[in-house]
Short mmCIF file of C-alpha atoms in Angstrom, two decimals:
data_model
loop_
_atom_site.label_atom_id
_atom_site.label_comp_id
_atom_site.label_asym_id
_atom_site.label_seq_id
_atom_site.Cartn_x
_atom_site.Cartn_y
_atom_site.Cartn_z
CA UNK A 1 32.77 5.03 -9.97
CA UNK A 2 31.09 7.98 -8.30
CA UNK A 3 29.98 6.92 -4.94
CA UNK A 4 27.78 8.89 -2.04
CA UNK A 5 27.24 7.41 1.60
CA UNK A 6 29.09 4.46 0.35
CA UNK A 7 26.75 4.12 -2.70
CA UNK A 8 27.54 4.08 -6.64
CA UNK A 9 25.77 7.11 -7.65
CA UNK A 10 23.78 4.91 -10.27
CA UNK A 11 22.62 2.35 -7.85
CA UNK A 12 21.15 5.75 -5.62
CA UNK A 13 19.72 7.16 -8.91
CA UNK A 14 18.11 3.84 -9.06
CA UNK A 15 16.71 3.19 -5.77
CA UNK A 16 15.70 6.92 -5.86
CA UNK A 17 13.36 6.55 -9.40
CA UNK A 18 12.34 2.86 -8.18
CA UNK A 19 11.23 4.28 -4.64
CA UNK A 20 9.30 7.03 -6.52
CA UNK A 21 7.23 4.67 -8.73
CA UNK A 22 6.42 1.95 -5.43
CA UNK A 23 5.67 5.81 -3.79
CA UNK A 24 3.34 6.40 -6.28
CA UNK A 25 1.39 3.09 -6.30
CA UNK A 26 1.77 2.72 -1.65
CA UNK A 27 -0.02 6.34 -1.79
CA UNK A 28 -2.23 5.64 -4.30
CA UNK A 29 -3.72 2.30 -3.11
CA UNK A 30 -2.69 1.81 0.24
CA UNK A 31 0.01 -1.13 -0.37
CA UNK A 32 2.13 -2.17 -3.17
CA UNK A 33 5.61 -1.74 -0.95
CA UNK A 34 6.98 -5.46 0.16
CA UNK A 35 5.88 -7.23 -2.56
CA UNK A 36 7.35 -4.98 -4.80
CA UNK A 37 11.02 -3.94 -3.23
CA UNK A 38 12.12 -7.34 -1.49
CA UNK A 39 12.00 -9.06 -4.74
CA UNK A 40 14.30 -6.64 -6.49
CA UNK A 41 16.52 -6.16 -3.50
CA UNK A 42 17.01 -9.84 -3.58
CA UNK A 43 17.27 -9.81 -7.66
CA UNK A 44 20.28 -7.29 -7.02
CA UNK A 45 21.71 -9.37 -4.32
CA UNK A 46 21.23 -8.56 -1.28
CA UNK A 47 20.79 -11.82 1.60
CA UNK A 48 17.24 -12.63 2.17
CA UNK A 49 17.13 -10.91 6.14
CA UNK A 50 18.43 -7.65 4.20
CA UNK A 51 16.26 -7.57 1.76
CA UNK A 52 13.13 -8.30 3.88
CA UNK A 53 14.47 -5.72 6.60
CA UNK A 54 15.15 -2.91 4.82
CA UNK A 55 12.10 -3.67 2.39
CA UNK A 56 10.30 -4.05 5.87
CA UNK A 57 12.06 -0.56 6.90
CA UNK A 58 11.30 1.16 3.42
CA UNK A 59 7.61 0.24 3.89
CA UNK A 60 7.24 1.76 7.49
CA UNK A 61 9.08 4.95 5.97
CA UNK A 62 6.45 5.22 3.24
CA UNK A 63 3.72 4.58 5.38
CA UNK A 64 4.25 7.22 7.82
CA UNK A 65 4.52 10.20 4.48
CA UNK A 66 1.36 8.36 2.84
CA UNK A 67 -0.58 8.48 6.38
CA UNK A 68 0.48 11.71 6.97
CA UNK A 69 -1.40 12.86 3.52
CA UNK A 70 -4.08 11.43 4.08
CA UNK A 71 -4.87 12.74 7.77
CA UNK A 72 -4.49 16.31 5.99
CA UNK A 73 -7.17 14.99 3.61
CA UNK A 74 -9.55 13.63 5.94
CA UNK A 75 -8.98 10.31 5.27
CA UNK A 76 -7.94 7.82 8.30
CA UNK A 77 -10.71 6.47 10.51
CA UNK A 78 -8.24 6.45 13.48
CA UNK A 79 -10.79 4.46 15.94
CA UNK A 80 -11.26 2.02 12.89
CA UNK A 81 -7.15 1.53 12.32
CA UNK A 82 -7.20 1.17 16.23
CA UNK A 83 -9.84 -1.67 16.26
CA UNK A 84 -8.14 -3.56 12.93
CA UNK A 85 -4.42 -3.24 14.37
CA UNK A 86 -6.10 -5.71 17.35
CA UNK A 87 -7.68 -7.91 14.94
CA UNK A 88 -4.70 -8.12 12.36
CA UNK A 89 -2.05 -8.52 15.04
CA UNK A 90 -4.01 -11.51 16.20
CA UNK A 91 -4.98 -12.84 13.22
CA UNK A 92 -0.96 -12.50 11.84
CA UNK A 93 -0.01 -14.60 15.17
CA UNK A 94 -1.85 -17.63 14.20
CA UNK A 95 -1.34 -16.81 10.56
CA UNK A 96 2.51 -17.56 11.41
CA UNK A 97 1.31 -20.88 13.57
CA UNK A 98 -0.29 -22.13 10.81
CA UNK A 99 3.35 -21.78 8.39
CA UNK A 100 5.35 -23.48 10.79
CA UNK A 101 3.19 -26.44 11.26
CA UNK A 102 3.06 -26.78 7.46
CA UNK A 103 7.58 -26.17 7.86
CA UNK A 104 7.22 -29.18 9.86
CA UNK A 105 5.30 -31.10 7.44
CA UNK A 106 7.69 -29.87 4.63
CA UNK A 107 4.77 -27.90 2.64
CA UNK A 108 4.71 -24.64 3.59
CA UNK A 109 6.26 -23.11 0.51
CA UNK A 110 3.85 -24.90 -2.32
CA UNK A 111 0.80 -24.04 -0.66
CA UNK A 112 2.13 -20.69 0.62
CA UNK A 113 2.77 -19.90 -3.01
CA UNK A 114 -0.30 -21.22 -4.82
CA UNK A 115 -2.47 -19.22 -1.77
CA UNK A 116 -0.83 -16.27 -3.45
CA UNK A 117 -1.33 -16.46 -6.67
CA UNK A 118 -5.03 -17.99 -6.12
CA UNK A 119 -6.06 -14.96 -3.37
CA UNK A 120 -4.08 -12.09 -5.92
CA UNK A 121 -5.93 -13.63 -9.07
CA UNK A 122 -8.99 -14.21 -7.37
CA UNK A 123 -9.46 -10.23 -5.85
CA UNK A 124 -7.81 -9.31 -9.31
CA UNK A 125 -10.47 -10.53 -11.05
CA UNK A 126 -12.97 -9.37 -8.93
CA UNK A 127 -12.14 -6.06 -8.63
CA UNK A 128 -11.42 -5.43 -11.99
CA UNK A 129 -14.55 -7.02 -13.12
CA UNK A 130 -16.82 -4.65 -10.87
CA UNK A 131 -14.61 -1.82 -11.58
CA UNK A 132 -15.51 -2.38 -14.86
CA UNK A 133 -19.48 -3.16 -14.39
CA UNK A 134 -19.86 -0.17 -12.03
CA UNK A 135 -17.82 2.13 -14.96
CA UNK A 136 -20.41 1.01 -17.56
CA UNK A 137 -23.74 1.81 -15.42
CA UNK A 138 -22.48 4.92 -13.47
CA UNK A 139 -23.05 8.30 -14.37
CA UNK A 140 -20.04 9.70 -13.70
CA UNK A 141 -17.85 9.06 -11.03
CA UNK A 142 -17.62 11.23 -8.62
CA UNK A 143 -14.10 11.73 -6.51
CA UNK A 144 -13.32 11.24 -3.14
CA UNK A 145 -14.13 14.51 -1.68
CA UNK A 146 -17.03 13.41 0.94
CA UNK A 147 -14.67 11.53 2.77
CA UNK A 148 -16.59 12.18 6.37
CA UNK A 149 -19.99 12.35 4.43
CA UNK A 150 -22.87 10.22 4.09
CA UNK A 151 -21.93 7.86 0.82
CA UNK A 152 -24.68 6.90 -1.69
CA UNK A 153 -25.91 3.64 -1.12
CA UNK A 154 -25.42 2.89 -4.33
CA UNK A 155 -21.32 3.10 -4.02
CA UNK A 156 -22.04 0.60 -0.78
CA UNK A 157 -21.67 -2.98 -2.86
CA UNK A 158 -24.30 -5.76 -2.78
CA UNK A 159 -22.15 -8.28 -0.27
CA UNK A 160 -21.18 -4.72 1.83
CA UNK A 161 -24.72 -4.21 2.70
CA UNK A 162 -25.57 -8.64 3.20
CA UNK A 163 -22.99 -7.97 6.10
CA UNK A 164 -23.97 -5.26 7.50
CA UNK A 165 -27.42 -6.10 7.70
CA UNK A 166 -26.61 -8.81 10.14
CA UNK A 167 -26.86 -5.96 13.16
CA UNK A 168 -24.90 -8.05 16.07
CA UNK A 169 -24.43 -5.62 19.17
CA UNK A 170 -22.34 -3.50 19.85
CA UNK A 171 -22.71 -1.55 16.76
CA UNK A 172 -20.34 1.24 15.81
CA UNK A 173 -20.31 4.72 13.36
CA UNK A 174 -17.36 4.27 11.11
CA UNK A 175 -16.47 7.06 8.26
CA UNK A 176 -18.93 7.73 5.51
CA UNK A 177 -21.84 7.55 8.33
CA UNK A 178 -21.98 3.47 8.01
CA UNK A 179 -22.80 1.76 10.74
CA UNK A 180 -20.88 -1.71 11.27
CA UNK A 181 -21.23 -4.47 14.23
CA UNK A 182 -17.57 -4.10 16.54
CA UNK A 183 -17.40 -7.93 15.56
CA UNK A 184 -17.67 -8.13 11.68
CA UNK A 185 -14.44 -5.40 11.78
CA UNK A 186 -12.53 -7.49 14.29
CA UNK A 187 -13.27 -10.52 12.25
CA UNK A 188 -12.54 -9.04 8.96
CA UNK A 189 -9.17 -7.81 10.95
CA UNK A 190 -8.38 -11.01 12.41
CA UNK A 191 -9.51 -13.17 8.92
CA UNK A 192 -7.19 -10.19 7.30
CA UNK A 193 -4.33 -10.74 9.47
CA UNK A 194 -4.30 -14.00 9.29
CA UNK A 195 -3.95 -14.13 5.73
CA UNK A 196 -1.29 -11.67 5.66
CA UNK A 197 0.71 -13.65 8.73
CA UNK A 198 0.43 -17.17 6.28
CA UNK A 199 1.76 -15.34 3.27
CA UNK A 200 4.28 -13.37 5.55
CA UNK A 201 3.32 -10.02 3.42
CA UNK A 202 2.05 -6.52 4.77
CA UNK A 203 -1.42 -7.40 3.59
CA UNK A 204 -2.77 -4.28 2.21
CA UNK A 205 -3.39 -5.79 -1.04
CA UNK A 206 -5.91 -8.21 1.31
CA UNK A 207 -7.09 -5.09 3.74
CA UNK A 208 -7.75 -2.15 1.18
CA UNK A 209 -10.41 -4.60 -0.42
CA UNK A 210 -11.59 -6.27 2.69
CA UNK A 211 -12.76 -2.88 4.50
CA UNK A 212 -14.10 -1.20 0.59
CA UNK A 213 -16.14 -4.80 -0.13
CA UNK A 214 -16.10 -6.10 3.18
CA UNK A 215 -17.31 -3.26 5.78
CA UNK A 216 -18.32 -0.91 3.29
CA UNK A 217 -15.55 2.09 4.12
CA UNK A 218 -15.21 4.38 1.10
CA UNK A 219 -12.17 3.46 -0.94
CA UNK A 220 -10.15 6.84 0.29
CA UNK A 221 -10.34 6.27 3.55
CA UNK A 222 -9.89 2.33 3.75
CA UNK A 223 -6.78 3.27 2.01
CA UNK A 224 -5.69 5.84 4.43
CA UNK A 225 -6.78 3.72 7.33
CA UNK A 226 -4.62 0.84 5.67
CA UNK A 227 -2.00 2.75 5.30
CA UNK A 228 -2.11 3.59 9.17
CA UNK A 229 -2.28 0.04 10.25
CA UNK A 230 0.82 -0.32 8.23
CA UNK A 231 2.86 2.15 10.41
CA UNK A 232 2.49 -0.03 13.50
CA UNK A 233 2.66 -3.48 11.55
CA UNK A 234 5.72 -1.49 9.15
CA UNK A 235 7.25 -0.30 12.58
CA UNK A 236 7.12 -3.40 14.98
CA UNK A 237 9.06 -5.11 11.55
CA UNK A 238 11.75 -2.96 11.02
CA UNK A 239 12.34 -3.12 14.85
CA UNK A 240 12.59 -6.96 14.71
CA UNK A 241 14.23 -7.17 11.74
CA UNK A 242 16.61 -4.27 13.10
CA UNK A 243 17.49 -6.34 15.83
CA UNK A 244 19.52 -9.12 13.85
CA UNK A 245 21.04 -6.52 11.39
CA UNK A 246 18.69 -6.85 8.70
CA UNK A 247 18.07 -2.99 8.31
CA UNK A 248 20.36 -1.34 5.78
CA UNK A 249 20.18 2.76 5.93
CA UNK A 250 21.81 2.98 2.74
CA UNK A 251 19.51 1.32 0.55
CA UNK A 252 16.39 2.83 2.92
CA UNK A 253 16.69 5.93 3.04
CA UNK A 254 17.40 6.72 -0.95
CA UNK A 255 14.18 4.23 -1.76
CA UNK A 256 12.45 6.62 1.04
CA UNK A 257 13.80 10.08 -0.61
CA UNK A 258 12.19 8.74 -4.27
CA UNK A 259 8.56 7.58 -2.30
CA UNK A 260 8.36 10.30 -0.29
CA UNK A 261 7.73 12.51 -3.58
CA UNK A 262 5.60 9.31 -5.12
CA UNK A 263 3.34 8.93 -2.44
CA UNK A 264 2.59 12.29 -2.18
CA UNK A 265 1.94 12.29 -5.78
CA UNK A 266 -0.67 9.21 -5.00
CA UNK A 267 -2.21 10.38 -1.95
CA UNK A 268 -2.91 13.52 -3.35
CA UNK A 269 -4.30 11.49 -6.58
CA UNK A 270 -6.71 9.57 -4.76
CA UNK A 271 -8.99 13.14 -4.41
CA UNK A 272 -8.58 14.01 -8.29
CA UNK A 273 -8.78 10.26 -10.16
CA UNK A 274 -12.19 8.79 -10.68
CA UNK A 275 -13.08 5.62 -8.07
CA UNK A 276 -13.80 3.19 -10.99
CA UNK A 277 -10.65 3.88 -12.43
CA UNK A 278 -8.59 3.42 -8.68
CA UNK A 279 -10.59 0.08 -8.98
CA UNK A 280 -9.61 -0.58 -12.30
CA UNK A 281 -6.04 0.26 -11.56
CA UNK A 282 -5.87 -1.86 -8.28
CA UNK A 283 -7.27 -4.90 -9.83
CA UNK A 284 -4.96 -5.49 -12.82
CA UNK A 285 -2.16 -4.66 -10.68
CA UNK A 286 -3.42 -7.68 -8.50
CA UNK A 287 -3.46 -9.88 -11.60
CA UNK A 288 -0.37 -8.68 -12.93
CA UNK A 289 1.40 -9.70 -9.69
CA UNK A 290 -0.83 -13.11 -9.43
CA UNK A 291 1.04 -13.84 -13.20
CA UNK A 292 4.37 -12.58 -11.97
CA UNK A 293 4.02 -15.03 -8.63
CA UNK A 294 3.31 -17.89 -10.69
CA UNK A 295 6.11 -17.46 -13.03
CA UNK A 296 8.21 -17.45 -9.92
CA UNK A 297 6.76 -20.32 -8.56
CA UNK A 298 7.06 -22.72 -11.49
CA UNK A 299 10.68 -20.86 -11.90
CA UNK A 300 11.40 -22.70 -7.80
CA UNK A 301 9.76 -25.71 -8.79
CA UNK A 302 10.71 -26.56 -11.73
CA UNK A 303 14.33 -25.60 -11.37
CA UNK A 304 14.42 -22.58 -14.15
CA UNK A 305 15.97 -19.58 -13.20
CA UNK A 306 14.57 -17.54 -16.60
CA UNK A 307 11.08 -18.12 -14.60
CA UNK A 308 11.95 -16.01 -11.91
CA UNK A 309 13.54 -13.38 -13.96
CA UNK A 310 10.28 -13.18 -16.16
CA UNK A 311 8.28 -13.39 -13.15
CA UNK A 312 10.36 -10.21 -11.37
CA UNK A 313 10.07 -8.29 -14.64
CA UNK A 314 6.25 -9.02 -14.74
CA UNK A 315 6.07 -7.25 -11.44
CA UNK A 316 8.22 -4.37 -12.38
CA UNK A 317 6.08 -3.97 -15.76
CA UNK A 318 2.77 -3.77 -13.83
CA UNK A 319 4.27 -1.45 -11.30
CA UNK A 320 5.23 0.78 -13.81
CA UNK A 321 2.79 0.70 -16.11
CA UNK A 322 0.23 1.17 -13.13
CA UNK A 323 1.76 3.84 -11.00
CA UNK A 324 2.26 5.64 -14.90
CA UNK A 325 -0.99 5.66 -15.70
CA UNK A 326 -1.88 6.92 -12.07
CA UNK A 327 -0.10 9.70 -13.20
CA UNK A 328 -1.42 10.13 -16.74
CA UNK A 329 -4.98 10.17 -15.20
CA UNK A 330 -4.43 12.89 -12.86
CA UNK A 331 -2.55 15.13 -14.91
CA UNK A 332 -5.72 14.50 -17.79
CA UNK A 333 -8.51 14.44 -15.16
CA UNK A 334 -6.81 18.12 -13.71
CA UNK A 335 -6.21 19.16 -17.16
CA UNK A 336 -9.89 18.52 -18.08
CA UNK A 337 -11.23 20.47 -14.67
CA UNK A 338 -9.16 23.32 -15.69
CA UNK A 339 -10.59 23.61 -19.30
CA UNK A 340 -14.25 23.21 -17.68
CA UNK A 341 -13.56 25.56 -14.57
CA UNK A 342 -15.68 28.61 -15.01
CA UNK A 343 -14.04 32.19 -14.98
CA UNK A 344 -15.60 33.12 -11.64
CA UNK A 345 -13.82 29.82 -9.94
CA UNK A 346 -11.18 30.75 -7.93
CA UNK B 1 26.53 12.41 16.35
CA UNK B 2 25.42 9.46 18.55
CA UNK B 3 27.31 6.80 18.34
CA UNK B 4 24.90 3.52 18.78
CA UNK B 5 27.55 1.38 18.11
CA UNK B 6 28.33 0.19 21.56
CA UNK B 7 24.80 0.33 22.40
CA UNK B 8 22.16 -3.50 22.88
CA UNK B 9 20.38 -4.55 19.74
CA UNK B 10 17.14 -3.15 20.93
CA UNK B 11 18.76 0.34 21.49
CA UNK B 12 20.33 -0.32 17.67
CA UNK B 13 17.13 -1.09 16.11
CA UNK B 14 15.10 1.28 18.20
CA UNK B 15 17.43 4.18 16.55
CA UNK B 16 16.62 2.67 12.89
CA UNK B 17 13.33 3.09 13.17
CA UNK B 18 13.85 6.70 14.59
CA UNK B 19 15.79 7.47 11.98
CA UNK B 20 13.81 6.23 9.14
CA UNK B 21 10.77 8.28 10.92
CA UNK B 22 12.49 11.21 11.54
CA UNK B 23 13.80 11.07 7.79
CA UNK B 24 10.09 10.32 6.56
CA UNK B 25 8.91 13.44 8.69
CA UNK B 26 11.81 15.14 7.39
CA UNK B 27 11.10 14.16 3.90
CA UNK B 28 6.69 14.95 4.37
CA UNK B 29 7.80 18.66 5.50
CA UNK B 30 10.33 19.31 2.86
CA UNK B 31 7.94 18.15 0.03
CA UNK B 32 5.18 19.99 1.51
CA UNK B 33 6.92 23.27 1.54
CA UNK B 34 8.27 22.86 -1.66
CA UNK B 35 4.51 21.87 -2.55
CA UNK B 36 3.20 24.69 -1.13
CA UNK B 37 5.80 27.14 -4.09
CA UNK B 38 5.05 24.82 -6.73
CA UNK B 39 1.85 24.62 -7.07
CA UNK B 40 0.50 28.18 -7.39
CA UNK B 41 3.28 28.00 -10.35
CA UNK B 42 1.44 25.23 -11.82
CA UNK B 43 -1.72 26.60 -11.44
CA UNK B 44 -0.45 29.97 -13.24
CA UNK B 45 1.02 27.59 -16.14
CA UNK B 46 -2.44 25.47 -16.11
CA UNK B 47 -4.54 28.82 -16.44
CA UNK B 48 -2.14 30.39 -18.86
#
């Protein structure tokens, strides 16, 4: 068989076309890596410390291109990614407490696991349901090109502005004009972080939503700001995981060539696709996963290894059928500003 | 090349992560050029 840098040319041309679609979906939403490429390393058989490592690596990679897109396009709050690194990293240390107390106890992996699919099914529904109710009443979208504008309070959901009415000094100007009390971002960091420390994941499936619903930051730029956090959080995890040998540069850096293109691809999306379809997207991508986890968990308890398998091709299947129809809306939504552009547009 | 080989862990893993940024920096610049010659191709195809 063919090989390059030690490779079989089909397993690169693999982790190439696999790192493009998790590119796609990390630039689009803002996460989407871990929980998608650690589970398929360890389907193809990789040990556990590799497959978290480089997955770990792979995510810091993709993180850094995605980041990098989005500063051109105006969309990292760079004082708010400063302020939720503090909370997260705090929040992930007792997040990590709490799982080794439960070790101890001998239940950290049932309620680990039902947390997961509970929290994934729970924001999946959520989101998709007021993706849905704000798609019916809108009047037409609008994209993501006021990044550093003032947003219509309208876009600002109901339990956004509860919070944010609760004025506790000192207050602070975050993107979109919105101003939010120092302590409800450090506790939506920490309560964040913690979360993502207990489930031992990179969280932005928890974050993205947190600062949209949570703070109120428009959906581009929590996802850019995410995706910032990530590149410390990504970093400092490769590093330790790099430390004991878990980070392989042959399965990293083909996954990174294929993302690098994919995320580009997202980020870029993220200006041209409606916001109610992002939100659509995002939340049955959270439910498909929430499924997929569950399979996998009755597949470890109950002993049944087809479980798993349908559980890892769940994940797969939403991945691609999400990051594909990330593409299919752009290419329509450009198509369709083309065909309205008038002649004098240059 | 460097040969990190010899070198502590922390040395080891510090060059991974330089090398996966450096290849991700690598990899944002390449695309972007090549970005930057596709797309006024596309746009002629898209206004054709």
């Amino acid at each position: 068989m063919m090989e390059l840098f030690g490779i079989a040319l089909t397993t690169l041309a693999l982790f190439v076309s696999f790192g493009f679609m998790v590119g796609v979906l990390f630039g689009f939403f803002g996460m989407g890596g871990s929980f998608l490429v650690t589970p398929a390393l360890l389907v193809m058989g990789y040990p556990a410390r590799v497959a978290v490592g480089s997955g770990m690596a792979f995510v810091f990679g993709t993180a850094v291109i995605a980041t990098l897109k989005h500063h051109d396009l105006g969309q990292v709050d760079y004082k708010l990614g400063g302020l939720m690194i503090v909370g997260t990293t705090a929040g992930i240390e007792v997040g990590s407490i709490l799982v080794y107390r439960l070790e101890e106890l001998g239940l950290a992996s049932g309620v680990i696991g039902v947390t997961y699919v509970g929290l994934l099914g729970v924001i999946g529904l959520f989101v998709t349901r007021n993706a849905l109710k704000s798609d019916g009443d809108s009047s037409g979208g609008g994209h993501h090109d006021a990044a550093d504008g003032e947003i219509d309070p309208d876009d600002i959901p109901d339990i956004a502005k509860k919070i944010q009415s609760h004025r506790v000094p000192p207050m602070m100007t975050i993107a979109g004009g919105i101003q939010v009390s120092l302590w409800m971002i450090l506790g939506v960091a920490f309560a964040t972080g913690l979360l993502s420390g207990f489930l031992g994941v990179g969280g932005g499936f928890i974050r993205m939503p947190a600062m949209f619903y949570l703070i109120g930051v428009p959906v581009p730029v929590a996802v850019g700001t995410d995706l910032f956090e990530i590149v410390f959080s990504g970093g400092f995890g490769s590093f330790t995981y790099g430390l004991n040998g878990g980070v392989d540069l042959s399965i990293v850096a083909p996954l990174l060539a294929g993302s690098a293109l994919g995320a580009r691809i997202g980020s870029a999306s993220t200006n041209i696709v409606d916001e109610g379809d992002i939100k659509v997207y995002f939340g049955l991508m959270l439910l498909g996963g929430s499924i997929a986890v569950a399979f996998q968990q009755a597949g470890d308890y109950l002993a049944i290894e087809a479980f798993n398998t349908v559980g890892f091709a769940l994940i797969l299947l939403s991945a691609f059928m999400v990051s594909g129809a990330v593409i299919y809306s752009t290419i329509t939504t450009m198509r369709a500003q083309a065909r309205t552009a008038t002649p004098s547009a240059d | 090349m460097i040969d990190f080989a010899g070198s502590s862990p922390a040395v080891q893993a510090g060059a991974l992560v330089g090398a996966v940024l450096l290849e991700a920096i690598v990899l944002y610049v390449g695309y972007g050029a090549l970005e930057r010659v596709a797309m006024p191709v596309i746009e002629k195809v898209k206004h054709a």
